[in-house]
Short mmCIF file of C-alpha atoms and ligand atoms in Angstrom, two decimals:
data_model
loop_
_atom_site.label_atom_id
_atom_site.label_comp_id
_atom_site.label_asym_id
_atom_site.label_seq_id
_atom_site.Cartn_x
_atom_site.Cartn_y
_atom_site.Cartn_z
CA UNK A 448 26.57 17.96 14.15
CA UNK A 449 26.95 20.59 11.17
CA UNK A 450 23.44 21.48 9.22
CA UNK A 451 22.76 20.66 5.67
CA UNK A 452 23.52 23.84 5.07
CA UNK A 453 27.55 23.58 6.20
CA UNK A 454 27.72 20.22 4.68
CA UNK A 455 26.91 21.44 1.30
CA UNK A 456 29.73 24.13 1.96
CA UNK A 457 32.04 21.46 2.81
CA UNK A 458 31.38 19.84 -0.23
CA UNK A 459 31.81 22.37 -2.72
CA UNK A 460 34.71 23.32 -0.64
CA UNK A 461 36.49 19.79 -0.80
CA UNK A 462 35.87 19.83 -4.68
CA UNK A 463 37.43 22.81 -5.21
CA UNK A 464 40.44 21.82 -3.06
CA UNK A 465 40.58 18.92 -5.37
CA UNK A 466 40.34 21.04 -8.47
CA UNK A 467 43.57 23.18 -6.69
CA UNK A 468 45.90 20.32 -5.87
CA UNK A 469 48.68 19.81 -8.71
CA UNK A 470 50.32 17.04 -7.11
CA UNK A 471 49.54 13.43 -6.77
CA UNK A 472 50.18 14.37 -2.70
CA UNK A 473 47.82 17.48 -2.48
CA UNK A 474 45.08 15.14 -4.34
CA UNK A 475 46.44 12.15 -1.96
CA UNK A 476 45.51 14.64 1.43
CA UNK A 477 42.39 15.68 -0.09
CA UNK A 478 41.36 12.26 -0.59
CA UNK A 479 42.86 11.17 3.05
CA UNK A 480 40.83 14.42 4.87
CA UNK A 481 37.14 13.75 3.26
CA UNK A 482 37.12 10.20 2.32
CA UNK A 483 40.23 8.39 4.65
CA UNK A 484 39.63 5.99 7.73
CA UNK A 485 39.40 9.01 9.69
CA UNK A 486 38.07 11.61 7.60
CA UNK A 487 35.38 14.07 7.70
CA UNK A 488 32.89 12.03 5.34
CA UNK A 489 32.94 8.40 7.44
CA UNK A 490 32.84 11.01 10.67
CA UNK A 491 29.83 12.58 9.79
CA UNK A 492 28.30 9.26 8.64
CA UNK A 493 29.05 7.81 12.04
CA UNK A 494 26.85 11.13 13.46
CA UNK A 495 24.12 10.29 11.32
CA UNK A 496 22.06 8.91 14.86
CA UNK A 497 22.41 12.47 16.30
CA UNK A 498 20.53 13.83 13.33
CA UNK A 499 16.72 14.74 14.15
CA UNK A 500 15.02 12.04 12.25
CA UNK A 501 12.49 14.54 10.69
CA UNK A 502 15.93 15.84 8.98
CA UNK A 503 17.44 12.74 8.06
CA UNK A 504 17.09 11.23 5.05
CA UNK A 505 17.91 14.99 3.22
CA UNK A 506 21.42 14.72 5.42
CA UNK A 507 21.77 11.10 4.36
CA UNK A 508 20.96 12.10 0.91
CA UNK A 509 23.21 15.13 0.54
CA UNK A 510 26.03 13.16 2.57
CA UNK A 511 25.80 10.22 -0.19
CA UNK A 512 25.84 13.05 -3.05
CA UNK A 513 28.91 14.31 -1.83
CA UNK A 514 30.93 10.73 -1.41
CA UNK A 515 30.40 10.36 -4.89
CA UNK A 516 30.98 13.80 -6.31
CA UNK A 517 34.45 13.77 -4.93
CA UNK A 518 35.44 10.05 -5.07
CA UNK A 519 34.16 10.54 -9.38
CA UNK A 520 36.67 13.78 -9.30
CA UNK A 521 39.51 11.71 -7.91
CA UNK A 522 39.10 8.97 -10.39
CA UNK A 523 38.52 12.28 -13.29
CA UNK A 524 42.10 13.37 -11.55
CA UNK A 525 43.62 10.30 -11.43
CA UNK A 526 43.04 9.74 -15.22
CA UNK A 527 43.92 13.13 -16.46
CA UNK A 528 47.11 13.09 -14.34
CA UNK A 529 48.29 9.70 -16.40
CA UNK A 530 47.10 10.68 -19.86
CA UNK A 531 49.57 14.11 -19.23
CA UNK A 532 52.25 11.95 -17.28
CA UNK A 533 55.06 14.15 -17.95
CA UNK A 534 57.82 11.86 -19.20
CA UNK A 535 60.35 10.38 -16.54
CA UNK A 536 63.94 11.93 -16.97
CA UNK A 537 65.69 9.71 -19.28
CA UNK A 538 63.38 8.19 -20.65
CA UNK A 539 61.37 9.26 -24.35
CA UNK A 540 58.09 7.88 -24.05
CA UNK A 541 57.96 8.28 -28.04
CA UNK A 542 60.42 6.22 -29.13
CA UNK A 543 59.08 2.48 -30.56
CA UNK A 544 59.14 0.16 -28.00
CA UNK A 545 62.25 -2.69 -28.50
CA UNK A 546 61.32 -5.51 -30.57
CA UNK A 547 61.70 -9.13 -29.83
CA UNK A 548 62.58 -10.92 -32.27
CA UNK A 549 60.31 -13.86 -31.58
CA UNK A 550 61.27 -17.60 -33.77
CA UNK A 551 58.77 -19.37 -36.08
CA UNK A 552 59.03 -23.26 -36.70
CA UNK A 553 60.63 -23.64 -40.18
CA UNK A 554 57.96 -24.83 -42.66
CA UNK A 555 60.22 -27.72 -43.54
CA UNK A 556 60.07 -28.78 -39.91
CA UNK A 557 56.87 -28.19 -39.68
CA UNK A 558 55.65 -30.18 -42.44
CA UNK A 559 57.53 -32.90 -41.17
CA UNK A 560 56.51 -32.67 -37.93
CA UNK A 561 52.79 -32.97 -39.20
CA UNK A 562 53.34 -35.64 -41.25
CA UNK A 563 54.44 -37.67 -38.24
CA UNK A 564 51.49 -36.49 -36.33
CA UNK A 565 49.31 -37.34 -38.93
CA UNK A 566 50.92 -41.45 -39.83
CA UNK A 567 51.25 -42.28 -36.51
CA UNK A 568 47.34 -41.94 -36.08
CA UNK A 569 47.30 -44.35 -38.27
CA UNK A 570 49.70 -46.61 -36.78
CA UNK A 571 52.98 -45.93 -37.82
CA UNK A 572 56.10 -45.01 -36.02
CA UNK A 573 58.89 -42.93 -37.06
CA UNK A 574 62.45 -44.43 -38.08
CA UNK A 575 65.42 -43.04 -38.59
CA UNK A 576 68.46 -43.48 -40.72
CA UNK A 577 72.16 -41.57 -41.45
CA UNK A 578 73.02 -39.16 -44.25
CA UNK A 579 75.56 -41.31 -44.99
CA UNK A 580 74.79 -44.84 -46.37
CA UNK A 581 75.99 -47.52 -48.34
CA UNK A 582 75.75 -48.93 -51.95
CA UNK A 583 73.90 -51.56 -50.79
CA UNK A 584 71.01 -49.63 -48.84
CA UNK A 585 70.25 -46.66 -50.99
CA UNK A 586 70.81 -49.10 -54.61
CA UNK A 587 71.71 -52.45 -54.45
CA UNK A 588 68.98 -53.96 -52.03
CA UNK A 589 66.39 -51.40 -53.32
CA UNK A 590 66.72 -53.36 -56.52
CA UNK A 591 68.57 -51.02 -58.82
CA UNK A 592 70.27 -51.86 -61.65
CA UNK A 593 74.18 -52.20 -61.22
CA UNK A 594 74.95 -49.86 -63.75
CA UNK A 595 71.70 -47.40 -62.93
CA UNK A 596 72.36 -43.52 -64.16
CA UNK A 597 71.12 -42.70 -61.20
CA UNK A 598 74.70 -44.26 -59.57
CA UNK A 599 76.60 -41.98 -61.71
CA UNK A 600 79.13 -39.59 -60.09
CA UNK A 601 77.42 -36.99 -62.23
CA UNK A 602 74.25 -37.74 -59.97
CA UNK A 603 75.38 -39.02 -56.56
CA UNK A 604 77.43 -37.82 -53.81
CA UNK A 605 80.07 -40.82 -53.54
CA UNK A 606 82.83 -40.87 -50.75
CA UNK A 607 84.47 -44.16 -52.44
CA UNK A 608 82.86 -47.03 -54.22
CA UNK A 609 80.95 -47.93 -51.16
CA UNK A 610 79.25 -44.95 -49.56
CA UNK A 611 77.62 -42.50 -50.32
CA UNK A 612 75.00 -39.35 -49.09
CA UNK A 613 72.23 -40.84 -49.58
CA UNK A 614 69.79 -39.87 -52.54
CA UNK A 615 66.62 -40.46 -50.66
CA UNK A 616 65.11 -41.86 -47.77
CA UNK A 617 64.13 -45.70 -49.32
CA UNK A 618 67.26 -46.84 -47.55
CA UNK A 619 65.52 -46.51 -44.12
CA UNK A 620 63.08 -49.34 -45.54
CA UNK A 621 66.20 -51.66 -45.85
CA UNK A 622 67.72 -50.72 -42.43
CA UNK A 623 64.00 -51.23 -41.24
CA UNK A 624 63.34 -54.75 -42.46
CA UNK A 625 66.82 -55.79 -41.75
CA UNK A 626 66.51 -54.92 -38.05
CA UNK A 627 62.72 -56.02 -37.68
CA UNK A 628 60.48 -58.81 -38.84
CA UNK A 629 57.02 -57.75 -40.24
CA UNK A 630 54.62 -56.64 -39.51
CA UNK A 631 56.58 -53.02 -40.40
CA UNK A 632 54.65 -49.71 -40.02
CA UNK A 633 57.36 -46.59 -40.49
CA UNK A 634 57.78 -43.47 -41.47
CA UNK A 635 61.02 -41.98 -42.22
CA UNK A 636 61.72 -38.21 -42.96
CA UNK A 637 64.66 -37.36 -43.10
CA UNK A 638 67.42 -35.38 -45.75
CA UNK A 639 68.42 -36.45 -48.87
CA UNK A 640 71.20 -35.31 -51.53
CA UNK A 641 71.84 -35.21 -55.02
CA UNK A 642 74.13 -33.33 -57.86
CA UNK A 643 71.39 -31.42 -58.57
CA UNK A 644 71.82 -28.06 -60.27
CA UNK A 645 69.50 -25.41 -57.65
CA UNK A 646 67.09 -23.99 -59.00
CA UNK A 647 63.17 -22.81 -58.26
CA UNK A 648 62.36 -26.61 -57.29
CA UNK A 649 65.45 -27.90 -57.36
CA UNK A 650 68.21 -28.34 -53.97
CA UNK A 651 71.43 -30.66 -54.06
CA UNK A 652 69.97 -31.00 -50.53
CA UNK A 653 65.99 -31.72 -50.04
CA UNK A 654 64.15 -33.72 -47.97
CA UNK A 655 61.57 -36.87 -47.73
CA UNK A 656 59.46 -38.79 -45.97
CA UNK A 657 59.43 -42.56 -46.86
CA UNK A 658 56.75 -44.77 -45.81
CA UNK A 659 57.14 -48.58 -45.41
CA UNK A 660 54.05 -50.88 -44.31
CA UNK A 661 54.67 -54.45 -44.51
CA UNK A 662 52.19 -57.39 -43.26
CA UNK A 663 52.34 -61.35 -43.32
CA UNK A 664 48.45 -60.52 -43.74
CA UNK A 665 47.62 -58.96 -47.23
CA UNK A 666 47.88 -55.35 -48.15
CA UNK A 667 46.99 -54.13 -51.15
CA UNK A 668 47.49 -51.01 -53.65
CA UNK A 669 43.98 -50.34 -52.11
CA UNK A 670 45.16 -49.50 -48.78
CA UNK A 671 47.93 -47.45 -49.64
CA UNK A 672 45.62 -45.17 -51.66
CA UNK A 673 43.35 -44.70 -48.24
CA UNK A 674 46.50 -43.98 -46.30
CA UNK A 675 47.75 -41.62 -48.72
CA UNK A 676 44.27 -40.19 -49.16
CA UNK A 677 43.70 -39.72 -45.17
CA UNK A 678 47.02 -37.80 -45.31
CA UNK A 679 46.50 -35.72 -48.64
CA UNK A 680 42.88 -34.19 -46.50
CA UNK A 681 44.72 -34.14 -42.86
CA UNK A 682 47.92 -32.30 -44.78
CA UNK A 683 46.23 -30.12 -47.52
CA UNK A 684 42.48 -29.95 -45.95
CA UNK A 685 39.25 -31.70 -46.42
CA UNK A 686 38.20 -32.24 -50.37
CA UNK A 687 41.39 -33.36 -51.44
CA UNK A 688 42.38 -36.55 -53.02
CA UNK A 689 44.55 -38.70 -54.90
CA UNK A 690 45.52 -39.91 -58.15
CA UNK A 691 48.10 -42.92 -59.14
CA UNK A 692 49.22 -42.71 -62.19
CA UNK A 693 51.44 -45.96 -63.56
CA UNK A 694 55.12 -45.27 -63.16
CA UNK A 695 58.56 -47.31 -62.65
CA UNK A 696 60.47 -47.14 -59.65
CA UNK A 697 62.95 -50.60 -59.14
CA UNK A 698 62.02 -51.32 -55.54
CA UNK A 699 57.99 -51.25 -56.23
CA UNK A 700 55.57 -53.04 -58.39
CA UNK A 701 53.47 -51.67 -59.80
CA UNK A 702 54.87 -48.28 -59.22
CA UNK A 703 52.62 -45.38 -58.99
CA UNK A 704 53.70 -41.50 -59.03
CA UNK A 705 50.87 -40.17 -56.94
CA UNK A 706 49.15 -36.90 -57.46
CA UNK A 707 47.23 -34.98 -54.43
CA UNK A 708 44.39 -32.90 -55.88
CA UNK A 709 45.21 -28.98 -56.29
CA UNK A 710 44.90 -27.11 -52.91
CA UNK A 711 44.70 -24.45 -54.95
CA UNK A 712 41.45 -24.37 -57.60
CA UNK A 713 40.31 -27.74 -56.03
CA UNK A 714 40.85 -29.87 -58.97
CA UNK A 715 39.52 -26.71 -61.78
CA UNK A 716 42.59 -26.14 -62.72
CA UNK A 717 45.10 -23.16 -62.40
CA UNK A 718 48.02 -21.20 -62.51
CA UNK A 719 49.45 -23.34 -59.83
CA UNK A 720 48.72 -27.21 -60.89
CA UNK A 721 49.40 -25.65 -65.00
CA UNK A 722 45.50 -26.50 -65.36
CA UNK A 723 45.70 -29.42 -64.52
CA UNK A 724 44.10 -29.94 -61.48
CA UNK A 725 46.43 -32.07 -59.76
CA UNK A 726 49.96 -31.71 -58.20
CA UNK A 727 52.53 -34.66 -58.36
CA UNK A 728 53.46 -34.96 -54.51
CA UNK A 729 54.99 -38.88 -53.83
CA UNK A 730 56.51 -41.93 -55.37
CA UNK A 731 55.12 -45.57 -54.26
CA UNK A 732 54.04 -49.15 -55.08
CA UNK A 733 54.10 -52.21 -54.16
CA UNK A 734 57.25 -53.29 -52.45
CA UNK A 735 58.92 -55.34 -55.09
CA UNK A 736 59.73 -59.64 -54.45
CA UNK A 737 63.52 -58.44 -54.84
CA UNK A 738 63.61 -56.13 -51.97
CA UNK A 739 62.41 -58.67 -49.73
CA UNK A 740 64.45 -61.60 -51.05
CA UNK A 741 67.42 -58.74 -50.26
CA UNK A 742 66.79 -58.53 -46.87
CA UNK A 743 65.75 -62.08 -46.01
CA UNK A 744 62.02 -62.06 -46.01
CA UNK A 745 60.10 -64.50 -47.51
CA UNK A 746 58.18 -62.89 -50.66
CA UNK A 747 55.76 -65.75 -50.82
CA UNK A 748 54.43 -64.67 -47.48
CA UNK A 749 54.40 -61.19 -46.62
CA UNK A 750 52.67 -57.98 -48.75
CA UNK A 751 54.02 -54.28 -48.35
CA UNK A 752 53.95 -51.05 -49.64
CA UNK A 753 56.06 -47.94 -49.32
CA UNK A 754 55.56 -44.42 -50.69
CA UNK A 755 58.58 -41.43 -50.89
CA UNK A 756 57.45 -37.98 -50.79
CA UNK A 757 58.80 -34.51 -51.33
CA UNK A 758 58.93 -31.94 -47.90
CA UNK A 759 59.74 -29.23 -49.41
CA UNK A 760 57.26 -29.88 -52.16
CA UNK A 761 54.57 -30.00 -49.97
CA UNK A 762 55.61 -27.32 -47.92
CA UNK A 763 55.76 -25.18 -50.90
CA UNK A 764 52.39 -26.01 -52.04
CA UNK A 765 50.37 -25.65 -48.53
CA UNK A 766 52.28 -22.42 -47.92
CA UNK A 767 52.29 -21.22 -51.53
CA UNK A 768 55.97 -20.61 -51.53
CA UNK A 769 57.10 -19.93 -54.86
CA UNK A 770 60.93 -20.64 -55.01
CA UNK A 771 62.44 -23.74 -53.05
CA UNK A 772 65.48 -21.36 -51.92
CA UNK A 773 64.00 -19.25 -50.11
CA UNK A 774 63.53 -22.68 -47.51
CA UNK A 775 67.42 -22.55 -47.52
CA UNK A 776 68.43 -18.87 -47.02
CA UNK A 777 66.91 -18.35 -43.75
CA UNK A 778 66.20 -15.15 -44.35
CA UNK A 779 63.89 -13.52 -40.91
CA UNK A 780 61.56 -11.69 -43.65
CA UNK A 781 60.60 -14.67 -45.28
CA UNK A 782 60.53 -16.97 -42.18
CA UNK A 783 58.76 -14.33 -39.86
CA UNK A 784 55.71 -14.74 -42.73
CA UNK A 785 55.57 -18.22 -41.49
CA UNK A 786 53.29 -18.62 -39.02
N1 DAH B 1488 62.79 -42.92 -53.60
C1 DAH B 1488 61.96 -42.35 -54.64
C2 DAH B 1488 62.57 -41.07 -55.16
O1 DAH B 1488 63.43 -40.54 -54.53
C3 DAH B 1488 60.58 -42.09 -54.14
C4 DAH B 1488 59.84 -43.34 -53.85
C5 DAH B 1488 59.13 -43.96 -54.85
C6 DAH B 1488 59.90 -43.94 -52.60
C7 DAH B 1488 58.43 -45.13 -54.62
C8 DAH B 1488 59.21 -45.11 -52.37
C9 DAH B 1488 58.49 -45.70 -53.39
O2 DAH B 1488 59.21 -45.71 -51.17
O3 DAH B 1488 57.80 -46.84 -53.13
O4 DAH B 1488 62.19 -40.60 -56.19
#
């Protein structure tokens, strides 16, 4: 057994064999010769018993000193040797690493996709309906008048005197109640078109979701102000709410245009609700007798409403996006701000 004496030598001499090795291998050997299965450290730990107990705990002590001097100067050498990691042939560790171009949900889905989430908590399941649809669903059976402006070539995609793109979602509610006897509880986003000229918050092609909720027990103008208001606070946040104001639409009465309360100022007033401290989101009303008589329910004994609202309106509001192209151009600067 070697005296405290030599083991103190040994340890200053393993450190500075350390402190000499330049290679991951000469660290590696010193490493494997004081500190490895059969190295001189666990040896002379095993020789402890032949030790004179008087001299002991000083042989222990120096013995424990010395595992941790050197295994704290590998760890010192193992860090400095990968802050200075001399770059691998080939390959510049300064250039940026490679992007990946990672996709966002478009708001317009995304709205949509909410708004589903949001109805069918409160009961109602989404429909669906074709770009392409007749007179008779998007005009006729919603009650318009045969010679409406809003029939006019100068406002309506027509593909002959019959069909048409469709101008908004409301024809879903006649496909709906034509296929299904009440009670009805839909939603219906989906794209509309019209000869509109683009502009800021204009698009020949937009989007809407129509809601249709029709019950041989009553419903009332009541109800679809809580419905509306339970989505204006789940869409726009808590504190919102809503205001009809008395408006004319030919499948509803009384029609209401429908106002959520500014996201914005919360109702004070500004730049983005003009002052006014409301934003015009949705059409609805009561569904009118001659919708009903259209599609062969009784108006005597069932009550409804339905509401229409703007996507990209609301999109454009919750993510205060100030021009409704820039939901059309898909352009990866503006969608990448998305998330
Ligand atoms: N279809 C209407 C529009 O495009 C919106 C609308 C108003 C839908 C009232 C409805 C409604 O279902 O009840 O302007």
């Amino acid at each position: 057994m070697m005296t405290l004496q030599e083991l103190q030598q040994e340890h200053a001499s393993s450190l500075a064999a350390l402190e000499a090795a330049t290679t991951q291998e000469a660290s590696d050997a010193v490493r494997i010769r004081y500190l490895g299965r059969n190295g001189l450290i666990p040896a002379l730990v095993k020789q402890m018993k032949e030790v004179p107990p008087a001299d002991r705990p000083a042989f222990g002590k120096a013995l424990g000193e010395w595992r941790a001097a050197l295994e704290k100067a590998l760890a010192a050498k193992a860090e400095a040797a990968q802050a200075n990691a001399a770059p691998v042939a080939g390959f510049d560790v300064t250039l940026p690493g490679r992007w990946r171009a990672e996709g966002v949900i478009h708001p317009v889905s995304r709205v949509i996709e909410e708004a589903a989430e949001i109805f069918h908590r409160l009961g109602f399941t989404v429909a669906d309906g074709p770009d392409i649809e007749t007179k008779f669903n998007n005009f006729t059976a919603l009650n318009t008048a045969p010679h409406h402006p809003s029939m006019d070539a100068s406002d309506t995609f027509w593909f002959d005197a019959e069909t048409l793109l469709r101008t908004q979602t409301s024809p879903v509610q006649i496909r709906t109640m034509l296929e299904n006897q009440p009670p009805v509880r839909i939603v219906n986003p989906g794209r509309c078109y019209r000869r509109d000229t683009t502009d800021a918050t204009h698009s020949a092609n937009f989007h809407q979701i129509e809601g249709l909720y029709v019950d041989t027990r009553p419903v009332s103008l009541a109800d679809l102000k809580s419905t509306l208001g339970y989505f204006a606070r789940e869409m726009m946040g808590p504190g919102i709410g809503v205001r009809f104001r008395p408006h004319f639409f030919p499948f509803t009465e009384p029609s209401v245009e429908v106002d959520f309360t500014c996201h914005v100022c919360k109702g004070k007033g500004c730049r983005v609700c003009k002052n006014s401290g409301w934003i015009e989101i949705a059409g609805a009303g009561m569904v009118d007798p001659r919708v009903y008589e259209h599609v062969g329910y009784d108006p005597e004994k069932v009550y409804g409403y339905a509401f229409g609202m703007g996507v990209e309106r609301i999109a454009m509001i919750k993510y205060g996006i100030p021009d409704i192209r820039f939901l059309y151009e898909n352009d990866i600067r503006f969608l990448s701000q998305m998330r």
